[in-house]
XYZ file of C-alpha atoms in Angstrom:
677
model
C 131.869 172.718 83.823
C 133.178 169.304 83.360
C 133.268 169.114 87.914
C 129.693 169.431 87.534
C 129.205 167.535 85.120
C 130.432 164.469 86.920
C 129.203 165.328 90.066
C 126.284 165.081 88.788
C 126.704 161.839 87.381
C 128.037 160.252 90.525
C 124.972 162.399 92.542
C 122.215 160.064 89.765
C 124.433 156.787 90.229
C 124.314 156.481 94.052
C 120.817 157.311 94.104
C 120.368 154.540 92.005
C 122.514 152.421 93.826
C 121.500 153.345 97.506
C 118.050 152.279 96.382
C 118.824 148.989 95.393
C 120.737 148.331 98.286
C 117.973 149.852 100.308
C 115.668 147.410 98.472
C 117.432 145.004 99.023
C 118.391 145.392 102.761
C 114.531 146.254 104.020
C 112.413 144.424 101.459
C 114.303 140.901 100.064
C 116.733 140.849 103.901
C 119.679 140.433 101.314
C 122.839 142.083 102.683
C 124.573 143.222 99.584
C 126.967 145.063 101.227
C 128.163 146.129 104.757
C 126.741 148.769 106.696
C 129.666 150.803 106.752
C 130.012 151.136 102.725
C 126.405 151.758 102.718
C 127.079 154.921 105.876
C 129.409 156.009 103.518
C 127.757 156.516 100.156
C 124.575 157.951 101.406
C 126.927 160.563 103.037
C 128.377 160.939 100.185
C 125.205 161.315 98.436
C 123.899 163.814 101.076
C 127.585 165.871 100.364
C 126.659 166.043 97.020
C 122.599 167.061 97.407
C 124.311 169.640 99.530
C 126.282 171.597 97.036
C 123.412 171.411 93.623
C 120.382 171.199 96.532
C 118.616 171.889 92.863
C 119.007 168.472 91.551
C 117.566 166.741 94.971
C 114.829 164.741 94.089
C 111.623 163.874 95.880
C 113.000 159.598 95.220
C 116.450 160.146 96.356
C 117.265 158.226 99.267
C 117.567 161.137 101.094
C 114.047 162.212 100.986
C 112.683 158.871 102.122
C 113.128 156.213 105.047
C 113.847 152.872 103.290
C 112.547 150.339 100.707
C 109.213 149.221 99.660
C 107.316 146.888 101.969
C 106.877 143.060 100.204
C 103.230 141.922 99.316
C 103.173 138.684 100.894
C 101.501 139.584 103.717
C 98.651 142.577 104.252
C 99.739 145.991 104.269
C 99.282 148.094 107.134
C 99.804 151.637 107.062
C 101.305 153.466 110.004
C 99.839 156.163 111.946
C 102.845 157.098 112.450
C 106.051 156.931 110.316
C 108.637 154.555 111.331
C 111.804 156.463 110.479
C 115.400 155.988 109.993
C 118.168 157.989 112.394
C 120.917 160.298 110.941
C 124.048 158.599 111.661
C 127.490 159.890 114.130
C 130.140 158.547 113.446
C 133.352 160.224 115.957
C 132.959 162.355 119.272
C 132.890 165.673 116.924
C 129.464 164.757 115.687
C 127.814 163.936 118.982
C 129.004 166.928 120.594
C 127.889 168.868 116.811
C 124.444 166.937 117.751
C 124.159 168.232 121.284
C 125.487 171.887 120.488
C 122.410 171.797 117.203
C 119.718 171.224 119.906
C 120.861 173.124 122.343
C 120.531 176.072 120.146
C 116.789 174.807 118.498
C 115.742 174.576 122.147
C 117.435 177.643 124.367
C 118.464 174.432 126.659
C 122.343 174.051 128.650
C 124.689 171.831 128.753
C 122.288 170.238 131.506
C 119.682 168.620 129.455
C 119.616 165.028 130.058
C 119.699 161.858 127.061
C 118.763 158.751 127.402
C 121.414 156.161 125.614
C 120.336 152.571 124.946
C 122.329 150.137 122.480
C 120.698 150.231 118.778
C 120.062 146.059 118.249
C 120.971 144.735 114.810
C 117.308 143.333 114.175
C 114.384 143.803 112.713
C 111.999 147.246 113.902
C 108.626 145.777 114.591
C 105.725 148.578 115.464
C 102.846 146.684 118.274
C 99.577 148.081 118.971
C 97.532 147.213 121.840
C 93.644 148.079 122.403
C 92.810 148.318 125.989
C 95.698 146.041 127.117
C 95.928 143.512 124.548
C 97.235 143.097 121.164
C 95.848 143.802 118.157
C 98.154 144.353 115.899
C 101.954 143.901 114.801
C 103.781 144.976 111.588
C 107.126 144.868 110.099
C 108.776 148.736 109.694
C 109.025 148.222 105.262
C 108.867 151.395 103.629
C 107.998 153.873 107.673
C 105.099 154.692 105.852
C 103.863 151.021 105.120
C 104.536 147.921 106.723
C 104.032 144.035 106.662
C 101.039 143.464 108.820
C 103.074 140.111 110.523
C 100.327 139.914 113.776
C 100.177 136.190 113.712
C 104.202 135.679 114.108
C 104.543 138.170 116.628
C 102.417 136.648 118.821
C 105.091 133.453 119.194
C 107.564 135.747 120.439
C 108.035 135.022 123.900
C 109.139 138.273 124.706
C 106.638 140.324 123.881
C 102.858 140.403 125.624
C 99.533 139.174 124.256
C 97.734 141.374 127.221
C 99.157 144.209 129.453
C 100.532 143.076 132.591
C 98.453 146.425 134.542
C 98.335 146.205 138.121
C 97.184 149.820 139.688
C 95.596 151.057 137.068
C 93.374 151.111 133.602
C 95.250 149.838 130.778
C 96.174 152.379 127.488
C 92.502 152.645 125.503
C 95.556 152.268 122.703
C 99.391 152.053 122.773
C 101.729 151.766 120.119
C 104.965 150.573 121.393
C 108.342 149.862 118.824
C 111.008 147.754 119.126
C 113.547 145.031 117.502
C 113.022 141.631 116.997
C 116.882 139.914 117.174
C 118.486 136.608 117.844
C 120.969 136.106 120.796
C 124.014 134.344 119.643
C 123.010 131.638 121.780
C 120.146 131.112 119.759
C 121.306 131.775 116.598
C 123.693 129.368 116.944
C 121.412 126.790 118.287
C 119.281 127.412 115.728
C 122.547 126.782 112.125
C 123.022 124.125 114.504
C 119.808 122.314 114.214
C 119.481 122.855 110.601
C 123.219 121.917 109.756
C 121.998 118.418 111.102
C 118.891 118.215 109.267
C 120.615 119.155 106.334
C 118.704 122.949 105.637
C 119.996 126.087 105.100
C 122.061 127.734 107.868
C 121.866 131.324 108.100
C 124.506 133.395 107.364
C 124.115 135.789 110.367
C 121.298 136.589 113.559
C 119.743 139.340 111.698
C 119.201 138.126 108.289
C 117.683 134.892 110.205
C 115.782 137.072 112.209
C 114.146 138.773 109.622
C 113.863 135.842 107.921
C 111.560 133.831 109.989
C 108.851 137.042 110.672
C 108.388 136.646 107.495
C 107.301 133.178 107.337
C 104.054 132.738 105.929
C 103.414 129.211 108.884
C 103.509 131.385 112.374
C 104.487 127.615 113.648
C 107.745 128.054 111.649
C 108.128 131.718 113.233
C 107.400 129.912 116.645
C 110.367 127.228 116.397
C 112.883 130.622 116.059
C 114.346 131.673 118.997
C 113.555 135.047 118.629
C 113.180 138.198 121.226
C 112.005 141.301 121.147
C 113.216 144.471 123.066
C 110.991 147.496 122.858
C 112.933 150.854 122.639
C 109.976 153.775 121.753
C 106.242 154.390 122.412
C 104.608 155.983 119.453
C 101.301 156.422 120.672
C 99.493 156.031 123.814
C 96.106 157.200 125.412
C 93.651 157.258 128.065
C 96.311 156.791 130.604
C 98.632 160.197 131.496
C 101.175 160.373 129.535
C 104.923 160.321 130.948
C 106.853 163.529 130.851
C 110.265 161.464 130.191
C 111.518 158.654 127.950
C 112.730 156.723 130.211
C 109.647 157.349 132.037
C 107.967 155.484 129.606
C 110.791 152.682 129.468
C 110.020 151.924 132.941
C 106.122 151.773 132.303
C 106.930 149.569 129.085
C 108.571 147.461 131.518
C 105.591 146.619 134.067
C 103.444 145.823 131.659
C 105.440 143.402 130.373
C 108.038 144.802 127.591
C 111.287 143.723 127.744
C 113.988 146.784 127.388
C 117.571 147.226 127.285
C 119.088 146.251 130.402
C 122.391 148.554 129.040
C 119.943 151.173 128.632
C 120.831 154.187 130.613
C 119.965 158.362 131.567
C 123.223 161.001 130.651
C 123.828 164.772 130.968
C 125.312 166.712 127.575
C 127.800 166.001 125.304
C 130.393 164.133 127.852
C 127.851 162.262 129.114
C 126.895 160.864 125.616
C 130.140 160.346 124.842
C 131.341 158.908 127.662
C 127.956 156.003 127.621
C 129.344 155.902 124.001
C 132.635 154.851 124.561
C 131.558 152.427 127.220
C 129.101 150.648 125.272
C 131.781 150.234 122.558
C 133.830 147.989 124.942
C 131.078 145.627 125.931
C 130.515 145.205 122.109
C 132.419 141.766 122.870
C 130.653 141.054 125.781
C 126.817 141.706 125.284
C 125.228 138.798 124.396
C 123.578 139.714 120.968
C 124.232 141.891 117.735
C 124.314 146.187 117.957
C 125.979 148.034 115.858
C 125.916 151.049 117.559
C 124.241 153.310 120.428
C 121.215 154.883 120.035
C 121.091 158.743 121.560
C 117.461 160.026 122.408
C 116.531 163.390 124.151
C 114.774 162.554 127.307
C 112.011 165.153 127.748
C 109.160 164.130 125.672
C 107.495 167.913 125.414
C 111.720 168.935 123.825
C 110.712 165.793 121.671
C 108.071 167.634 120.677
C 109.114 170.774 119.587
C 112.135 169.676 118.370
C 110.210 167.550 115.815
C 111.206 166.013 112.352
C 113.081 166.431 109.402
C 112.120 164.297 106.298
C 113.476 160.609 107.341
C 114.895 160.625 110.475
C 113.638 162.482 114.811
C 116.018 165.394 115.294
C 116.057 164.809 118.806
C 117.484 161.534 118.225
C 120.798 160.270 116.807
C 122.707 156.833 116.373
C 126.223 156.218 116.956
C 128.115 153.738 114.404
C 130.269 151.452 115.813
C 133.554 151.148 112.999
C 133.873 147.892 111.869
C 137.202 146.649 113.172
C 139.663 146.213 110.899
C 143.570 145.054 109.916
C 145.753 145.405 106.691
C 147.007 142.161 104.370
C 148.099 141.662 101.124
C 145.316 140.762 98.672
C 147.295 137.642 96.633
C 144.779 136.729 93.471
C 141.522 136.988 93.005
C 138.335 134.210 92.883
C 135.306 134.059 91.473
C 132.624 132.575 92.398
C 129.212 131.921 90.405
C 125.775 132.041 92.975
C 122.339 129.989 92.865
C 121.179 132.820 90.332
C 124.688 133.333 88.694
C 125.625 135.969 89.271
C 129.772 136.715 89.600
C 131.565 138.192 92.577
C 134.496 138.152 92.796
C 136.615 137.056 95.648
C 139.742 138.592 97.157
C 142.654 135.784 98.237
C 144.631 137.217 101.065
C 147.205 136.712 102.994
C 145.839 135.455 106.667
C 145.351 138.010 108.910
C 143.589 138.147 111.862
C 140.269 140.217 112.330
C 138.162 140.730 115.214
C 139.638 136.863 116.698
C 139.034 135.680 113.237
C 141.660 133.837 110.862
C 140.748 135.481 107.623
C 141.659 134.468 104.314
C 139.113 135.364 101.867
C 136.616 138.501 101.659
C 134.366 139.832 99.357
C 134.515 142.785 96.611
C 130.957 142.626 95.359
C 131.292 143.077 92.177
C 133.387 144.792 89.133
C 132.164 148.739 89.808
C 133.554 148.092 93.576
C 137.418 146.900 92.098
C 137.929 149.684 90.479
C 136.227 152.277 92.935
C 138.947 150.739 94.937
C 141.652 150.755 92.574
C 142.618 147.334 93.769
C 145.028 145.117 91.948
C 145.920 141.683 92.702
C 149.851 142.363 94.740
C 147.919 145.686 96.990
C 148.488 146.303 100.582
C 144.578 146.030 101.497
C 142.224 146.929 104.853
C 139.749 144.643 106.004
C 137.082 144.392 107.993
C 134.219 142.008 108.865
C 131.388 144.166 109.126
C 129.206 143.936 111.655
C 131.357 140.878 112.505
C 130.745 138.230 109.748
C 131.583 139.043 106.322
C 135.123 139.895 105.635
C 135.247 142.758 102.793
C 138.237 144.502 101.142
C 137.315 148.366 102.085
C 140.673 150.274 101.284
C 143.858 149.868 99.022
C 146.660 151.227 100.537
C 148.061 153.045 97.284
C 151.220 154.330 99.363
C 152.507 150.392 99.279
C 151.472 149.510 96.022
C 154.542 147.302 94.521
C 156.112 148.459 90.927
C 154.537 144.306 89.230
C 150.398 144.433 90.619
C 148.586 143.188 88.246
C 145.469 144.040 87.152
C 141.693 142.171 87.797
C 139.415 141.227 84.786
C 136.377 140.029 84.632
C 136.539 136.913 83.140
C 134.654 136.007 79.832
C 133.083 132.158 80.701
C 131.922 130.663 83.829
C 134.089 129.663 86.156
C 132.142 127.239 87.214
C 130.811 125.591 83.023
C 132.338 127.919 80.483
C 129.103 129.407 79.883
C 129.234 133.513 78.537
C 129.049 135.709 81.061
C 127.401 138.422 80.357
C 127.517 142.800 81.990
C 125.347 144.704 80.373
C 126.210 148.224 79.901
C 124.773 150.557 83.452
C 124.641 146.922 84.910
C 126.634 145.906 88.343
C 126.474 142.273 88.553
C 127.971 139.916 86.021
C 126.150 136.374 85.595
C 127.335 133.345 83.612
C 124.322 132.397 81.299
C 124.527 129.086 81.214
C 121.473 128.513 83.433
C 120.177 125.124 82.947
C 123.669 123.706 82.854
C 125.849 125.583 85.323
C 126.785 123.258 88.411
C 126.331 126.825 90.400
C 123.136 127.030 89.331
C 121.698 123.934 88.954
C 119.370 123.201 91.992
C 117.848 126.719 91.794
C 117.207 125.885 87.641
C 115.757 122.873 88.570
C 113.180 124.487 91.066
C 111.892 126.925 88.560
C 111.901 124.072 85.983
C 109.799 122.050 88.128
C 107.792 124.998 89.265
C 103.447 125.148 89.472
C 103.809 127.917 86.605
C 106.570 125.794 84.753
C 106.615 122.278 84.594
C 104.055 121.728 87.271
C 105.433 118.772 88.524
C 104.154 117.435 90.936
C 105.895 116.381 94.152
C 109.473 117.513 92.618
C 110.135 119.874 96.115
C 112.743 121.951 97.154
C 114.516 119.263 99.064
C 114.188 116.849 97.106
C 115.775 118.199 94.135
C 118.491 118.729 97.174
C 118.690 115.337 97.324
C 118.972 114.100 93.581
C 121.933 117.010 93.014
C 123.621 116.399 95.950
C 124.010 112.201 94.734
C 124.812 113.255 90.993
C 121.511 111.968 90.333
C 120.398 115.064 88.686
C 123.039 117.429 86.761
C 119.951 118.987 84.160
C 116.380 118.769 83.567
C 116.215 116.575 81.169
C 118.342 113.848 84.012
C 114.728 114.320 85.974
C 112.765 112.096 83.200
C 115.791 109.440 83.322
C 114.754 108.860 87.465
C 113.306 105.624 87.971
C 110.421 104.230 90.616
C 113.205 101.690 91.790
C 115.802 104.541 91.889
C 113.662 107.265 94.457
C 112.524 104.223 96.576
C 115.711 104.567 97.831
C 115.617 108.505 98.993
C 114.950 109.482 102.509
C 111.557 109.811 103.308
C 110.962 108.708 99.269
C 108.261 105.285 99.939
C 107.403 103.372 96.785
C 104.803 104.712 96.060
C 105.429 108.225 96.502
C 108.371 107.499 94.266
C 106.216 105.930 91.778
C 103.992 109.123 92.025
C 106.402 111.076 91.275
C 107.517 109.363 88.251
C 103.840 109.106 86.634
C 104.326 113.334 87.908
C 106.683 113.608 85.331
C 105.415 112.052 82.857
C 102.975 113.336 82.664
C 105.029 117.133 82.910
C 105.557 116.037 79.495
C 102.692 117.239 77.826
C 102.839 120.880 77.941
C 102.827 124.022 76.189
C 105.127 126.126 74.588
C 104.194 129.113 76.886
C 105.414 127.008 80.024
C 108.025 125.678 78.253
C 110.064 128.697 77.428
C 109.355 129.972 80.804
C 110.374 126.415 82.287
C 113.987 127.253 80.955
C 114.761 130.116 83.405
C 115.854 132.859 81.152
C 116.841 135.582 82.717
C 113.958 138.040 82.819
C 111.955 135.828 80.688
C 108.222 135.608 83.354
C 105.371 134.178 82.852
C 103.790 136.679 80.916
C 106.867 137.319 78.089
C 107.250 133.467 77.788
C 103.607 133.381 76.738
C 103.741 136.154 74.254
C 106.789 134.505 72.373
C 105.174 131.528 72.106
C 102.146 133.712 70.485
C 104.838 135.112 68.461
C 106.585 132.640 66.800
C 104.499 129.391 67.106
C 107.796 127.184 67.180
C 110.380 126.049 69.748
C 111.971 126.366 66.643
C 111.500 129.401 65.455
C 112.460 131.272 68.680
C 116.023 129.963 68.716
C 116.901 131.274 64.996
C 115.677 134.549 66.166
C 118.717 137.464 66.546
C 118.455 139.537 68.163
C 116.379 141.997 66.179
C 113.674 139.859 65.735
C 113.385 139.617 68.380
C 112.543 143.874 69.503
C 110.003 143.122 66.542
C 108.032 141.278 69.608
C 105.321 142.784 72.328
C 107.115 143.669 74.856
C 110.688 142.678 74.596
C 113.055 145.283 74.579
C 117.049 145.194 73.638
C 117.624 143.837 76.747
C 115.991 140.751 77.361
C 116.020 140.316 73.453
C 119.644 140.268 74.295
C 118.723 137.777 77.203
C 117.149 135.779 74.504
C 119.616 135.502 71.924
C 122.684 134.747 74.582
C 120.764 131.862 76.467
C 120.346 130.204 72.562
C 123.435 130.886 71.728
C 125.466 128.874 74.219
C 126.092 124.670 73.471
C 125.170 123.408 76.457
C 121.880 125.021 76.610
C 121.044 123.124 73.006
C 122.678 120.172 74.213
C 120.266 120.198 77.418
C 117.129 121.271 74.777
C 117.720 118.477 72.611
C 117.673 116.113 75.106
C 114.439 117.837 76.659
C 112.715 117.041 73.692
C 114.052 113.726 73.521
C 112.695 112.671 76.737
C 109.185 113.563 75.313
C 108.671 116.658 76.083
C 106.099 118.333 73.772
C 102.791 120.742 72.896
C 101.112 121.062 70.003
C 102.953 124.242 67.876
C 99.934 126.556 66.755
C 100.947 130.043 64.454
C 98.302 132.296 65.608
C 97.755 134.948 63.490
C 96.999 138.194 66.266
C 95.658 140.272 64.144
C 91.898 138.300 63.601
C 91.610 137.512 67.350
C 89.128 139.594 68.961
C 91.108 141.284 71.443
C 94.393 141.904 70.339
C 96.054 145.659 70.672
C 93.891 145.654 73.698
C 95.469 146.073 77.239
C 93.341 144.813 80.591
C 94.468 144.738 83.914
C 92.674 142.036 86.468
C 92.269 143.725 90.298
C 90.465 141.883 93.567
C 89.304 138.602 93.794
C 87.700 136.700 91.441
C 84.990 133.472 92.594
C 83.749 131.708 89.631
C 87.734 131.822 88.120
C 91.035 132.573 89.597
C 93.234 134.812 87.998
C 95.370 132.806 86.499
C 92.198 131.203 84.535
C 90.820 135.131 83.344
C 94.347 135.846 82.297
C 94.925 132.480 79.383
C 91.235 133.245 78.616
C 92.251 136.961 77.700
C 95.473 136.432 76.191
C 94.506 133.398 74.018
C 91.377 136.271 73.160
C 94.937 138.599 72.015
C 94.301 140.896 74.960
C 97.525 141.996 76.768
C 97.172 141.552 80.609
C 99.003 144.195 82.714
C 99.902 144.581 86.295
C 99.272 148.263 85.814
C 96.263 150.729 85.423
C 97.501 153.612 82.797
C 95.869 155.805 80.034
C 96.221 153.270 77.400
C 94.096 150.377 80.278
C 91.728 149.467 77.461
C 89.605 147.894 80.799
C 89.681 146.695 84.218
C 87.883 143.601 85.834
C 87.122 144.661 89.514
C 86.759 141.867 91.522
C 85.612 141.666 94.534
C 87.902 143.890 96.959
C 89.832 145.964 94.421
C 91.631 148.658 95.359
C 93.627 151.538 94.116
C 94.047 149.794 90.636
C 90.185 150.342 90.237
C 90.186 153.940 92.099
C 92.914 154.922 89.245
C 90.982 152.920 86.576
C 87.608 155.733 87.649
C 89.563 158.606 87.606
C 91.135 158.216 83.604
C 88.059 156.834 82.669
C 88.808 153.173 81.863
C 86.522 150.909 80.770
C 85.261 149.032 84.331
C 83.896 144.971 84.229
C 82.754 142.932 87.018
C 82.888 139.602 87.027
C 79.766 138.646 85.680
C 79.934 141.356 82.937
C 84.047 139.836 82.406
C 82.731 136.119 82.526
C 78.615 137.541 79.849
C 82.113 139.196 77.693
C 84.037 136.212 76.803
C 81.243 133.679 76.728
C 80.802 135.860 74.206
C 83.739 136.311 72.466
C 84.530 132.390 72.746
C 81.362 131.278 70.751
C 81.863 133.816 68.285
C-alpha cells in the first residue's frame, strides 16, 4: 500500500515537472534542463502510467504534444496536428520499432525506411495555395501554433513561390520542416552581438527560436536562419507520390532545402547502420543534430499504421547520448539569476568533455541535488547537454569517500544578503531583495521604469544597461539623482535627449499608489493585485505594516502572495530603497476608499475583443474605480462581459452560461450613468 502511494505521488510530481518544463521549452524558448534528462523523466512517467493505467489523466504530458502557444502572434489551428515523435535510445529499441510495424502491417524484413538527421531547431508549418506561400506557423502545442508568416518569408531557403516547371503547382501544399542556424551563422551572430554590446545567445536552437518570435520581421531578416523540409502534411491538386522519399525529391524540385544526409534503407540492419554512421558524422555536420528520424517510406503504410495520442506509429526518433566524463565535485556556488532564482553550480576538477575543458556544471535546483543524492567530494558523471551546457547527471555512489559534505541551500542571497525564499511545493529558490540585489538590478530597473509601472518615457533597456554598467544607478532611487550633464556623456545621448529624460523622471514622480506598488516588482504582485492592495490599504505605510494574516484578508491575495509581500517589506535593503524613493519626491494621493459604497462592488467583469472609444486599460481602470474586479476569464461568477469587435471564445462562453453581455455603446452609457450618479 505504501509503495503504491509513493508511486502515485511520484507520478503526480513527474506530471507537474514535465508540464512546467514543456511550457518553458516550447512556449518561452527557455531550456530548464537538458533533453536527456527530460527524456529520462518522460520515460519514467510512461512506465508509471503503464503500471497504473487508471491514473492516466487527459492533461498528462504523455497524452499531450507540447506547451501552449504564446499570445503575441495570431493563433493558427493546424488542420493536421504537428505531433512529436516517440524516442529510441538503443539498437534494441530500434529493432522493437521495426518488429512492431512488421507485425501490424504483415510486412517483412525487406520494408524500406527513410532516415534523416533530427535537426535541433524550431518546427514550423508552411501552407502554399496554387504555388504561393500563404501562411507560416510554429508548432505551438501541436494543435494550435503561432502565425509567423512575415518572419518566415525573410528566410532565403523558404520559397515564396514554388519552382514548378512541367506540372501545375499543387492547389494546396502543407510542408513541415525545421528552422535552424548553422554553427557558422550562430558564431557570426554572437560575434556581432558582442561588438555592439547586445545579449549573446546560449545555443543555435535558442537563437533560431528567438529570431522567429521577433514581432519586427526586419530583425528576423538580419538573422542567419535556414529552413529544411522534412514532411508533406497535405497535398491537393496534383498526383500524389507513393513514398516519403519521392515527396522529398519533389520538394527539392519545388525549391525547398532537404537534408543531404537523407537516405532510404531496408529493415532493422539498414536503420541501425544508418544511425551509427550518422552518429560518427555528427561532429562534422555544419549544424546541430540530437538524433536521427526514421520513417516508414511507403505512404500507404503510414496511413494504415496511423497515430497514437501524441505520436505517429510509423516514425521514431533515435536519440544520441550526450558525451560524458567522470570527475570530482570540489565545491558548490549558488548563482543568482536576473529574476532572483538561485542555481547551484558545481565546481569540478577540470575535465575534457566533448573537446572542451569543463570546470563548472549546473545542478539546476535543490530538488535535483536531492534526486541525485550528490555531495561535495563525490565522483560524478558530467555531460555537455546538447553539446553546450555542462551538467552533473549521475553520482557514482560506490566511489563516495568517507567525509563528503551535504549541500545546503543558503539562507541569505550570496549577492546581497537578502532572505532566500523557497515555498513549499516550488522547485526554485529566490532572493527576496529584488530592488537591491545586484544580480537582479537591470531587470528590476526595467520593470520599475515600464509603462504600467512608473512610466518613465525614454528610459529603455539599452540605456538602463549603460547606467548600471557605469555604476551610476545601483537602485531605483538613484535614477532621480541623474543630471542632464551627466547623461549627455552616454553613447547616443545628446544634450536634448538627456534633458528630456530628466524631465520624464521628474514627471514620473507624480504617480498613483497602485503604480508604485506594481513598480516595486514584488513577486507575483501584478498590475491587478497592486491595484487591489492600493484600494484596500490606501497608504503605503499601512501596506508595509500588514502581516500575512492581514494581507490574506485582501481580495484575491492568498497565502503564497501574502508571504511574498510580507517578506519583501521585512528586508532592510528594500525599506531603505523605499525611503530613498519617497525622499526623491515620488508622491501620490492617498485616499482610503470605502468599497462597500461603490456601485460595482462585488461584481466581476470581463473585457473581450477590441474597444474603439477606450483602450482596454482605460476601460479596466474606470470599472475598477467603480468597485468592479476585472478578470481575464469567464465563469459562472462573472457578472458582465463587455464584447468589443472580434470578440471570440469569451463571448461564446458568456452566452453559454447566460452571463450578461454589453457592447461598447452600452458600456459607455453604463459608465456615464454610474460616474455621474
